Amino acid sequence: MSVIKKLFWLYVYGSMHVGASVLALILMTNHMFHIPFNWAVAVFGFCGTMFSYNFMKYDGLFRVKKTAGRRVKFVVFLSTLALIAAGVSFLFLERITQITAIVFLVLTALYTVPFFPNTKNLRNWSGVKIYIVAFCWAGITTVVPILNAHAPINSDIFLKFTQRFMLVIMLILIFEIIDLKEDDPHLKTIPQQIGVRRTKILNLIFLVPFFFLEFLKIHVDYRQIAANLIMVITTALFTVYATPQRPKYYTLFWVESIPIFWLGLVLLISSLC
């Protein structure tokens, strides 16, 4: 394997890409609500996401199998550094932000680890996974930066939270289509219950309220609407062409890139108009 391929594998399977997606949404919140960049929020969002996703992916490997290859061990090492960085940045957050972050941390822990004997974690509860992940993403990328900046709470923030919640659900549905052949039937994912075709239709339907929520804002920004329209079309195309036969990178890299692409669109259109 070439050096570039190894680095790309590390970037994707080490959850740095998903961390970058969360960071992109945090930066978009800063842009939309005119919040100055805060390094602690940025580091906490990126490193906290990286550690959380790697913990979810590799915790069972070490607790059950007790073996791992060199690449996975290196991912665990980077995850440890990410945990330390997230912990340090947490200390620099405002008190109200710390309390809020702890709530999302508890949800993540419940999602991953069974705390009591003979019980399942939330990840294995039928139908719960998609909502827990969407809620945590929406909270980290909207609530955390807003609270830390002491920005005024208004209806626009609730609209953005709802949009982020819907966006993550739509992205997860694409993931679930790709993972259909590998997912445990007991998870009862949406594609397992209603089929791939209906899941795609459901995703396309979700895109409609997601787009039109922008028009309910107190101050409608047509530059944002233009960026949203392009992002909605892009997400629709990824939905239409999603099949269980697609390679993993279809979702792990390309679909996961949608928030980064969205931020790039917003910044580009804002700079041109």
PDB file of C-alpha atoms in Angstrom:
ATOM      1  CA  MET A   1       0.000   0.000   0.000  1.00  0.00           C
ATOM      2  CA  SER A   2       1.420   3.380  -1.002  1.00  0.00           C
ATOM      3  CA  VAL A   3       2.032   6.144   1.524  1.00  0.00           C
ATOM      4  CA  ILE A   4      -0.826   8.216   0.098  1.00  0.00           C
ATOM      5  CA  LYS A   5      -3.252   5.300   0.389  1.00  0.00           C
ATOM      6  CA  LYS A   6      -2.132   4.632   3.952  1.00  0.00           C
ATOM      7  CA  LEU A   7      -2.637   8.264   4.911  1.00  0.00           C
ATOM      8  CA  PHE A   8      -6.035   8.315   3.219  1.00  0.00           C
ATOM      9  CA  TRP A   9      -7.059   5.141   5.066  1.00  0.00           C
ATOM     10  CA  LEU A  10      -5.914   6.704   8.326  1.00  0.00           C
ATOM     11  CA  TYR A  11      -7.802   9.927   7.564  1.00  0.00           C
ATOM     12  CA  VAL A  12     -11.060   8.104   6.806  1.00  0.00           C
ATOM     13  CA  TYR A  13     -10.955   5.117   9.176  1.00  0.00           C
ATOM     14  CA  GLY A  14      -9.340   7.180  11.910  1.00  0.00           C
ATOM     15  CA  SER A  15     -12.508   9.326  11.886  1.00  0.00           C
ATOM     16  CA  MET A  16     -10.617  12.507  11.034  1.00  0.00           C
ATOM     17  CA  HIS A  17     -12.930  13.016   8.060  1.00  0.00           C
ATOM     18  CA  VAL A  18     -16.076  12.812  10.152  1.00  0.00           C
ATOM     19  CA  GLY A  19     -14.411  15.161  12.646  1.00  0.00           C
ATOM     20  CA  ALA A  20     -13.785  17.595   9.787  1.00  0.00           C
ATOM     21  CA  SER A  21     -17.467  17.381   8.835  1.00  0.00           C
ATOM     22  CA  VAL A  22     -18.531  18.300  12.374  1.00  0.00           C
ATOM     23  CA  LEU A  23     -16.005  21.128  12.405  1.00  0.00           C
ATOM     24  CA  ALA A  24     -17.405  22.391   9.076  1.00  0.00           C
ATOM     25  CA  LEU A  25     -20.901  22.623  10.572  1.00  0.00           C
ATOM     26  CA  ILE A  26     -19.553  24.442  13.633  1.00  0.00           C
ATOM     27  CA  LEU A  27     -17.819  26.962  11.371  1.00  0.00           C
ATOM     28  CA  MET A  28     -21.056  27.354   9.414  1.00  0.00           C
ATOM     29  CA  THR A  29     -22.871  28.188  12.645  1.00  0.00           C
ATOM     30  CA  ASN A  30     -20.202  30.806  13.342  1.00  0.00           C
ATOM     31  CA  HIS A  31     -20.726  32.263   9.870  1.00  0.00           C
ATOM     32  CA  MET A  32     -24.521  32.289  10.040  1.00  0.00           C
ATOM     33  CA  PHE A  33     -24.774  33.881  13.472  1.00  0.00           C
ATOM     34  CA  HIS A  34     -21.684  36.109  13.181  1.00  0.00           C
ATOM     35  CA  ILE A  35     -19.868  34.337  16.008  1.00  0.00           C
ATOM     36  CA  PRO A  36     -16.094  34.828  16.248  1.00  0.00           C
ATOM     37  CA  PHE A  37     -13.955  31.725  15.855  1.00  0.00           C
ATOM     38  CA  ASN A  38     -13.259  29.993  19.163  1.00  0.00           C
ATOM     39  CA  TRP A  39     -10.402  27.505  19.166  1.00  0.00           C
ATOM     40  CA  ALA A  40     -11.727  25.578  22.174  1.00  0.00           C
ATOM     41  CA  VAL A  41     -15.096  24.905  20.504  1.00  0.00           C
ATOM     42  CA  ALA A  42     -13.363  23.944  17.248  1.00  0.00           C
ATOM     43  CA  VAL A  43     -10.880  21.565  18.900  1.00  0.00           C
ATOM     44  CA  PHE A  44     -13.553  20.070  21.153  1.00  0.00           C
ATOM     45  CA  GLY A  45     -15.852  19.456  18.168  1.00  0.00           C
ATOM     46  CA  PHE A  46     -13.173  17.925  15.943  1.00  0.00           C
ATOM     47  CA  CYS A  47     -11.224  15.907  18.514  1.00  0.00           C
ATOM     48  CA  GLY A  48     -14.290  14.907  20.531  1.00  0.00           C
ATOM     49  CA  THR A  49     -15.957  13.570  17.388  1.00  0.00           C
ATOM     50  CA  MET A  50     -12.813  11.761  16.279  1.00  0.00           C
ATOM     51  CA  PHE A  51     -12.413  10.040  19.651  1.00  0.00           C
ATOM     52  CA  SER A  52     -16.122   9.195  19.985  1.00  0.00           C
ATOM     53  CA  TYR A  53     -16.385   7.585  16.554  1.00  0.00           C
ATOM     54  CA  ASN A  54     -13.174   5.606  16.996  1.00  0.00           C
ATOM     55  CA  PHE A  55     -14.300   4.482  20.431  1.00  0.00           C
ATOM     56  CA  MET A  56     -17.577   3.252  18.953  1.00  0.00           C
ATOM     57  CA  LYS A  57     -15.787   1.428  16.139  1.00  0.00           C
ATOM     58  CA  TYR A  58     -12.903  -0.143  18.043  1.00  0.00           C
ATOM     59  CA  ASP A  59     -14.084  -0.477  21.643  1.00  0.00           C
ATOM     60  CA  GLY A  60     -15.739  -3.836  20.982  1.00  0.00           C
ATOM     61  CA  LEU A  61     -12.623  -5.034  19.169  1.00  0.00           C
ATOM     62  CA  PHE A  62     -10.485  -4.585  22.253  1.00  0.00           C
ATOM     63  CA  ARG A  63     -13.087  -5.603  24.834  1.00  0.00           C
ATOM     64  CA  VAL A  64     -14.063  -8.810  23.051  1.00  0.00           C
ATOM     65  CA  LYS A  65     -11.333  -9.912  20.643  1.00  0.00           C
ATOM     66  CA  LYS A  66      -8.380  -8.327  22.423  1.00  0.00           C
ATOM     67  CA  THR A  67      -6.387  -8.234  19.171  1.00  0.00           C
ATOM     68  CA  ALA A  68      -5.758  -5.582  16.554  1.00  0.00           C
ATOM     69  CA  GLY A  69      -3.432  -4.836  13.665  1.00  0.00           C
ATOM     70  CA  ARG A  70      -0.788  -2.136  13.633  1.00  0.00           C
ATOM     71  CA  ARG A  71      -2.954   0.327  11.745  1.00  0.00           C
ATOM     72  CA  VAL A  72      -5.793  -0.003  14.220  1.00  0.00           C
ATOM     73  CA  LYS A  73      -3.381   0.344  17.128  1.00  0.00           C
ATOM     74  CA  PHE A  74      -2.084   3.553  15.573  1.00  0.00           C
ATOM     75  CA  VAL A  75      -5.678   4.798  15.249  1.00  0.00           C
ATOM     76  CA  VAL A  76      -6.140   4.053  18.950  1.00  0.00           C
ATOM     77  CA  PHE A  77      -2.978   6.035  19.705  1.00  0.00           C
ATOM     78  CA  LEU A  78      -4.259   9.025  17.692  1.00  0.00           C
ATOM     79  CA  SER A  79      -7.632   8.672  19.400  1.00  0.00           C
ATOM     80  CA  THR A  80      -5.925   8.916  22.764  1.00  0.00           C
ATOM     81  CA  LEU A  81      -4.244  12.148  21.661  1.00  0.00           C
ATOM     82  CA  ALA A  82      -7.636  13.383  20.417  1.00  0.00           C
ATOM     83  CA  LEU A  83      -9.191  12.577  23.800  1.00  0.00           C
ATOM     84  CA  ILE A  84      -6.478  14.564  25.589  1.00  0.00           C
ATOM     85  CA  ALA A  85      -6.944  17.510  23.211  1.00  0.00           C
ATOM     86  CA  ALA A  86     -10.721  17.387  23.667  1.00  0.00           C
ATOM     87  CA  GLY A  87     -10.260  17.282  27.444  1.00  0.00           C
ATOM     88  CA  VAL A  88      -7.943  20.294  27.442  1.00  0.00           C
ATOM     89  CA  SER A  89     -10.245  22.307  25.172  1.00  0.00           C
ATOM     90  CA  PHE A  90     -13.198  21.377  27.413  1.00  0.00           C
ATOM     91  CA  LEU A  91     -11.530  23.246  30.282  1.00  0.00           C
ATOM     92  CA  PHE A  92     -11.563  26.448  28.200  1.00  0.00           C
ATOM     93  CA  LEU A  93     -15.274  26.283  27.373  1.00  0.00           C
ATOM     94  CA  GLU A  94     -17.837  28.401  29.203  1.00  0.00           C
ATOM     95  CA  ARG A  95     -19.537  26.709  32.154  1.00  0.00           C
ATOM     96  CA  ILE A  96     -22.925  26.444  30.414  1.00  0.00           C
ATOM     97  CA  THR A  97     -21.179  24.968  27.363  1.00  0.00           C
ATOM     98  CA  GLN A  98     -19.408  22.405  29.534  1.00  0.00           C
ATOM     99  CA  ILE A  99     -22.705  21.283  31.074  1.00  0.00           C
ATOM    100  CA  THR A 100     -24.264  20.971  27.624  1.00  0.00           C
ATOM    101  CA  ALA A 101     -21.247  19.064  26.305  1.00  0.00           C
ATOM    102  CA  ILE A 102     -21.507  16.610  29.218  1.00  0.00           C
ATOM    103  CA  VAL A 103     -25.110  15.856  28.228  1.00  0.00           C
ATOM    104  CA  PHE A 104     -24.021  14.904  24.734  1.00  0.00           C
ATOM    105  CA  LEU A 105     -21.095  12.926  26.175  1.00  0.00           C
ATOM    106  CA  VAL A 106     -23.482  10.886  28.333  1.00  0.00           C
ATOM    107  CA  LEU A 107     -25.686  10.184  25.306  1.00  0.00           C
ATOM    108  CA  THR A 108     -22.633   9.041  23.369  1.00  0.00           C
ATOM    109  CA  ALA A 109     -21.555   6.789  26.226  1.00  0.00           C
ATOM    110  CA  LEU A 110     -25.027   5.243  26.538  1.00  0.00           C
ATOM    111  CA  TYR A 111     -25.036   4.739  22.785  1.00  0.00           C
ATOM    112  CA  THR A 112     -21.776   2.807  22.932  1.00  0.00           C
ATOM    113  CA  VAL A 113     -21.355   1.012  26.243  1.00  0.00           C
ATOM    114  CA  PRO A 114     -23.804  -1.261  28.109  1.00  0.00           C
ATOM    115  CA  PHE A 115     -23.485  -0.004  31.691  1.00  0.00           C
ATOM    116  CA  PHE A 116     -25.508  -2.754  33.336  1.00  0.00           C
ATOM    117  CA  PRO A 117     -25.222  -6.548  33.043  1.00  0.00           C
ATOM    118  CA  ASN A 118     -27.456  -8.257  30.482  1.00  0.00           C
ATOM    119  CA  THR A 119     -28.465  -4.943  28.901  1.00  0.00           C
ATOM    120  CA  LYS A 120     -27.806  -3.528  25.468  1.00  0.00           C
ATOM    121  CA  ASN A 121     -26.378  -0.158  24.624  1.00  0.00           C
ATOM    122  CA  LEU A 122     -28.573   2.360  22.837  1.00  0.00           C
ATOM    123  CA  ARG A 123     -26.897   1.481  19.558  1.00  0.00           C
ATOM    124  CA  ASN A 124     -28.570  -1.932  19.651  1.00  0.00           C
ATOM    125  CA  TRP A 125     -32.024  -0.630  20.491  1.00  0.00           C
ATOM    126  CA  SER A 126     -34.136  -0.894  17.376  1.00  0.00           C
ATOM    127  CA  GLY A 127     -34.600   2.450  15.660  1.00  0.00           C
ATOM    128  CA  VAL A 128     -32.815   4.534  18.324  1.00  0.00           C
ATOM    129  CA  LYS A 129     -29.391   4.903  16.694  1.00  0.00           C
ATOM    130  CA  ILE A 130     -30.394   7.333  13.977  1.00  0.00           C
ATOM    131  CA  TYR A 131     -32.018   9.806  16.376  1.00  0.00           C
ATOM    132  CA  ILE A 132     -29.258   9.738  18.987  1.00  0.00           C
ATOM    133  CA  VAL A 133     -26.547  10.433  16.409  1.00  0.00           C
ATOM    134  CA  ALA A 134     -28.585  13.191  14.721  1.00  0.00           C
ATOM    135  CA  PHE A 135     -29.385  14.835  18.060  1.00  0.00           C
ATOM    136  CA  CYS A 136     -25.733  14.840  19.144  1.00  0.00           C
ATOM    137  CA  TRP A 137     -24.509  16.228  15.815  1.00  0.00           C
ATOM    138  CA  ALA A 138     -27.157  18.963  15.819  1.00  0.00           C
ATOM    139  CA  GLY A 139     -26.341  19.867  19.417  1.00  0.00           C
ATOM    140  CA  ILE A 140     -22.563  19.960  19.056  1.00  0.00           C
ATOM    141  CA  THR A 141     -22.682  21.989  15.840  1.00  0.00           C
ATOM    142  CA  THR A 142     -25.367  24.516  16.836  1.00  0.00           C
ATOM    143  CA  VAL A 143     -26.059  24.589  20.580  1.00  0.00           C
ATOM    144  CA  VAL A 144     -22.429  24.384  21.748  1.00  0.00           C
ATOM    145  CA  PRO A 145     -21.022  27.299  19.673  1.00  0.00           C
ATOM    146  CA  ILE A 146     -24.133  29.430  20.317  1.00  0.00           C
ATOM    147  CA  LEU A 147     -24.029  28.948  24.087  1.00  0.00           C
ATOM    148  CA  ASN A 148     -20.278  29.406  24.307  1.00  0.00           C
ATOM    149  CA  ALA A 149     -20.546  32.766  22.509  1.00  0.00           C
ATOM    150  CA  HIS A 150     -23.498  33.844  24.700  1.00  0.00           C
ATOM    151  CA  ALA A 151     -25.397  34.613  21.502  1.00  0.00           C
ATOM    152  CA  PRO A 152     -29.086  35.503  21.921  1.00  0.00           C
ATOM    153  CA  ILE A 153     -31.435  32.540  21.598  1.00  0.00           C
ATOM    154  CA  ASN A 154     -34.105  33.045  18.945  1.00  0.00           C
ATOM    155  CA  SER A 155     -36.218  31.015  16.529  1.00  0.00           C
ATOM    156  CA  ASP A 156     -33.431  30.941  13.927  1.00  0.00           C
ATOM    157  CA  ILE A 157     -31.337  28.785  16.238  1.00  0.00           C
ATOM    158  CA  PHE A 158     -34.149  26.251  16.622  1.00  0.00           C
ATOM    159  CA  LEU A 159     -34.588  26.214  12.848  1.00  0.00           C
ATOM    160  CA  LYS A 160     -30.876  25.553  12.353  1.00  0.00           C
ATOM    161  CA  PHE A 161     -30.935  22.813  14.985  1.00  0.00           C
ATOM    162  CA  THR A 162     -33.858  21.180  13.175  1.00  0.00           C
ATOM    163  CA  GLN A 163     -32.087  21.477   9.818  1.00  0.00           C
ATOM    164  CA  ARG A 164     -28.928  19.870  11.182  1.00  0.00           C
ATOM    165  CA  PHE A 165     -30.981  17.107  12.814  1.00  0.00           C
ATOM    166  CA  MET A 166     -32.711  16.384   9.491  1.00  0.00           C
ATOM    167  CA  LEU A 167     -29.450  16.571   7.526  1.00  0.00           C
ATOM    168  CA  VAL A 168     -27.750  13.962   9.707  1.00  0.00           C
ATOM    169  CA  ILE A 169     -30.778  11.663   9.493  1.00  0.00           C
ATOM    170  CA  MET A 170     -30.656  11.918   5.692  1.00  0.00           C
ATOM    171  CA  LEU A 171     -26.931  11.152   5.625  1.00  0.00           C
ATOM    172  CA  ILE A 172     -27.403   8.197   7.974  1.00  0.00           C
ATOM    173  CA  LEU A 173     -30.148   6.788   5.738  1.00  0.00           C
ATOM    174  CA  ILE A 174     -27.678   6.775   2.844  1.00  0.00           C
ATOM    175  CA  PHE A 175     -25.176   4.983   5.109  1.00  0.00           C
ATOM    176  CA  GLU A 176     -27.833   2.428   6.053  1.00  0.00           C
ATOM    177  CA  ILE A 177     -28.591   1.714   2.391  1.00  0.00           C
ATOM    178  CA  ILE A 178     -24.897   1.056   1.703  1.00  0.00           C
ATOM    179  CA  ASP A 179     -24.538  -1.078   4.866  1.00  0.00           C
ATOM    180  CA  LEU A 180     -27.736  -3.063   4.298  1.00  0.00           C
ATOM    181  CA  LYS A 181     -25.971  -6.359   3.565  1.00  0.00           C
ATOM    182  CA  GLU A 182     -23.723  -6.093   6.632  1.00  0.00           C
ATOM    183  CA  ASP A 183     -26.051  -4.688   9.321  1.00  0.00           C
ATOM    184  CA  ASP A 184     -27.400  -7.038  11.974  1.00  0.00           C
ATOM    185  CA  PRO A 185     -31.115  -7.660  11.205  1.00  0.00           C
ATOM    186  CA  HIS A 186     -31.906  -6.961  14.864  1.00  0.00           C
ATOM    187  CA  LEU A 187     -30.888  -3.311  14.370  1.00  0.00           C
ATOM    188  CA  LYS A 188     -34.054  -2.843  12.296  1.00  0.00           C
ATOM    189  CA  THR A 189     -32.639   0.012  10.259  1.00  0.00           C
ATOM    190  CA  ILE A 190     -34.998   1.933   7.985  1.00  0.00           C
ATOM    191  CA  PRO A 191     -33.887   0.104   4.785  1.00  0.00           C
ATOM    192  CA  GLN A 192     -34.307  -3.235   6.591  1.00  0.00           C
ATOM    193  CA  GLN A 193     -37.874  -2.349   7.505  1.00  0.00           C
ATOM    194  CA  ILE A 194     -39.175  -0.572   4.404  1.00  0.00           C
ATOM    195  CA  GLY A 195     -36.672  -1.454   1.693  1.00  0.00           C
ATOM    196  CA  VAL A 196     -34.110   0.529  -0.274  1.00  0.00           C
ATOM    197  CA  ARG A 197     -36.531   2.140  -2.736  1.00  0.00           C
ATOM    198  CA  ARG A 198     -38.858   3.492  -0.035  1.00  0.00           C
ATOM    199  CA  THR A 199     -35.887   4.671   2.027  1.00  0.00           C
ATOM    200  CA  LYS A 200     -34.688   6.697  -0.948  1.00  0.00           C
ATOM    201  CA  ILE A 201     -38.147   8.194  -1.418  1.00  0.00           C
ATOM    202  CA  LEU A 202     -38.263   9.047   2.307  1.00  0.00           C
ATOM    203  CA  ASN A 203     -34.870  10.760   2.056  1.00  0.00           C
ATOM    204  CA  LEU A 204     -35.957  12.789  -0.957  1.00  0.00           C
ATOM    205  CA  ILE A 205     -39.118  13.842   0.884  1.00  0.00           C
ATOM    206  CA  PHE A 206     -37.040  14.984   3.884  1.00  0.00           C
ATOM    207  CA  LEU A 207     -35.073  17.284   1.599  1.00  0.00           C
ATOM    208  CA  VAL A 208     -38.183  19.381   0.903  1.00  0.00           C
ATOM    209  CA  PRO A 209     -38.864  20.644   4.465  1.00  0.00           C
ATOM    210  CA  PHE A 210     -35.112  20.839   5.062  1.00  0.00           C
ATOM    211  CA  PHE A 211     -34.818  23.346   2.197  1.00  0.00           C
ATOM    212  CA  PHE A 212     -37.933  25.397   2.953  1.00  0.00           C
ATOM    213  CA  LEU A 213     -37.116  25.798   6.662  1.00  0.00           C
ATOM    214  CA  GLU A 214     -34.640  28.454   5.528  1.00  0.00           C
ATOM    215  CA  PHE A 215     -37.537  30.704   4.476  1.00  0.00           C
ATOM    216  CA  LEU A 216     -38.876  30.742   8.059  1.00  0.00           C
ATOM    217  CA  LYS A 217     -35.837  32.563   9.416  1.00  0.00           C
ATOM    218  CA  ILE A 218     -36.210  36.035  10.871  1.00  0.00           C
ATOM    219  CA  HIS A 219     -33.729  37.360   8.319  1.00  0.00           C
ATOM    220  CA  VAL A 220     -33.771  35.358   5.097  1.00  0.00           C
ATOM    221  CA  ASP A 221     -30.361  35.230   3.380  1.00  0.00           C
ATOM    222  CA  TYR A 222     -30.764  34.351  -0.286  1.00  0.00           C
ATOM    223  CA  ARG A 223     -27.072  33.524  -0.557  1.00  0.00           C
ATOM    224  CA  GLN A 224     -27.640  30.806   2.027  1.00  0.00           C
ATOM    225  CA  ILE A 225     -30.700  29.614   0.105  1.00  0.00           C
ATOM    226  CA  ALA A 226     -28.631  29.331  -3.081  1.00  0.00           C
ATOM    227  CA  ALA A 227     -25.998  27.271  -1.261  1.00  0.00           C
ATOM    228  CA  ASN A 228     -28.704  25.118   0.333  1.00  0.00           C
ATOM    229  CA  LEU A 229     -30.282  24.414  -3.057  1.00  0.00           C
ATOM    230  CA  ILE A 230     -27.002  23.123  -4.497  1.00  0.00           C
ATOM    231  CA  MET A 231     -26.387  21.034  -1.367  1.00  0.00           C
ATOM    232  CA  VAL A 232     -29.931  19.590  -1.530  1.00  0.00           C
ATOM    233  CA  ILE A 233     -29.445  18.586  -5.174  1.00  0.00           C
ATOM    234  CA  THR A 234     -26.108  16.981  -4.279  1.00  0.00           C
ATOM    235  CA  THR A 235     -27.644  15.021  -1.401  1.00  0.00           C
ATOM    236  CA  ALA A 236     -30.519  13.928  -3.636  1.00  0.00           C
ATOM    237  CA  LEU A 237     -28.065  12.577  -6.213  1.00  0.00           C
ATOM    238  CA  PHE A 238     -26.120  10.655  -3.559  1.00  0.00           C
ATOM    239  CA  THR A 239     -29.448   9.232  -2.364  1.00  0.00           C
ATOM    240  CA  VAL A 240     -30.631   8.178  -5.816  1.00  0.00           C
ATOM    241  CA  TYR A 241     -27.360   6.436  -6.667  1.00  0.00           C
ATOM    242  CA  ALA A 242     -26.932   4.711  -3.297  1.00  0.00           C
ATOM    243  CA  THR A 243     -27.064   0.909  -3.427  1.00  0.00           C
ATOM    244  CA  PRO A 244     -25.803  -1.863  -1.109  1.00  0.00           C
ATOM    245  CA  GLN A 245     -23.273  -2.704  -3.853  1.00  0.00           C
ATOM    246  CA  ARG A 246     -21.475   0.619  -3.554  1.00  0.00           C
ATOM    247  CA  PRO A 247     -17.983   0.575  -1.982  1.00  0.00           C
ATOM    248  CA  LYS A 248     -17.586   1.825   1.579  1.00  0.00           C
ATOM    249  CA  TYR A 249     -15.864   5.022   0.466  1.00  0.00           C
ATOM    250  CA  TYR A 250     -19.125   6.115  -1.167  1.00  0.00           C
ATOM    251  CA  THR A 251     -20.378   7.003   2.300  1.00  0.00           C
ATOM    252  CA  LEU A 252     -17.242   7.084   4.459  1.00  0.00           C
ATOM    253  CA  PHE A 253     -15.655   9.753   2.278  1.00  0.00           C
ATOM    254  CA  TRP A 254     -18.048  11.205  -0.311  1.00  0.00           C
ATOM    255  CA  VAL A 255     -21.331  11.346   1.625  1.00  0.00           C
ATOM    256  CA  GLU A 256     -19.469  12.377   4.768  1.00  0.00           C
ATOM    257  CA  SER A 257     -18.014  15.248   2.726  1.00  0.00           C
ATOM    258  CA  ILE A 258     -21.422  16.892   2.216  1.00  0.00           C
ATOM    259  CA  PRO A 259     -21.149  19.175   5.306  1.00  0.00           C
ATOM    260  CA  ILE A 260     -17.663  20.252   4.182  1.00  0.00           C
ATOM    261  CA  PHE A 261     -18.958  20.863   0.651  1.00  0.00           C
ATOM    262  CA  TRP A 262     -21.891  22.837   2.120  1.00  0.00           C
ATOM    263  CA  LEU A 263     -19.565  25.093   4.114  1.00  0.00           C
ATOM    264  CA  GLY A 264     -17.444  25.673   1.012  1.00  0.00           C
ATOM    265  CA  LEU A 265     -20.544  26.659  -0.961  1.00  0.00           C
ATOM    266  CA  VAL A 266     -21.716  29.089   1.721  1.00  0.00           C
ATOM    267  CA  LEU A 267     -18.327  30.786   1.966  1.00  0.00           C
ATOM    268  CA  LEU A 268     -17.868  30.907  -1.812  1.00  0.00           C
ATOM    269  CA  ILE A 269     -21.300  32.373  -2.549  1.00  0.00           C
ATOM    270  CA  SER A 270     -20.979  34.857   0.333  1.00  0.00           C
ATOM    271  CA  SER A 271     -17.650  36.073  -1.024  1.00  0.00           C
ATOM    272  CA  LEU A 272     -19.041  36.517  -4.555  1.00  0.00           C
ATOM    273  CA  CYS A 273     -22.287  38.280  -3.618  1.00  0.00           C
TER     274      CYS A 273
END
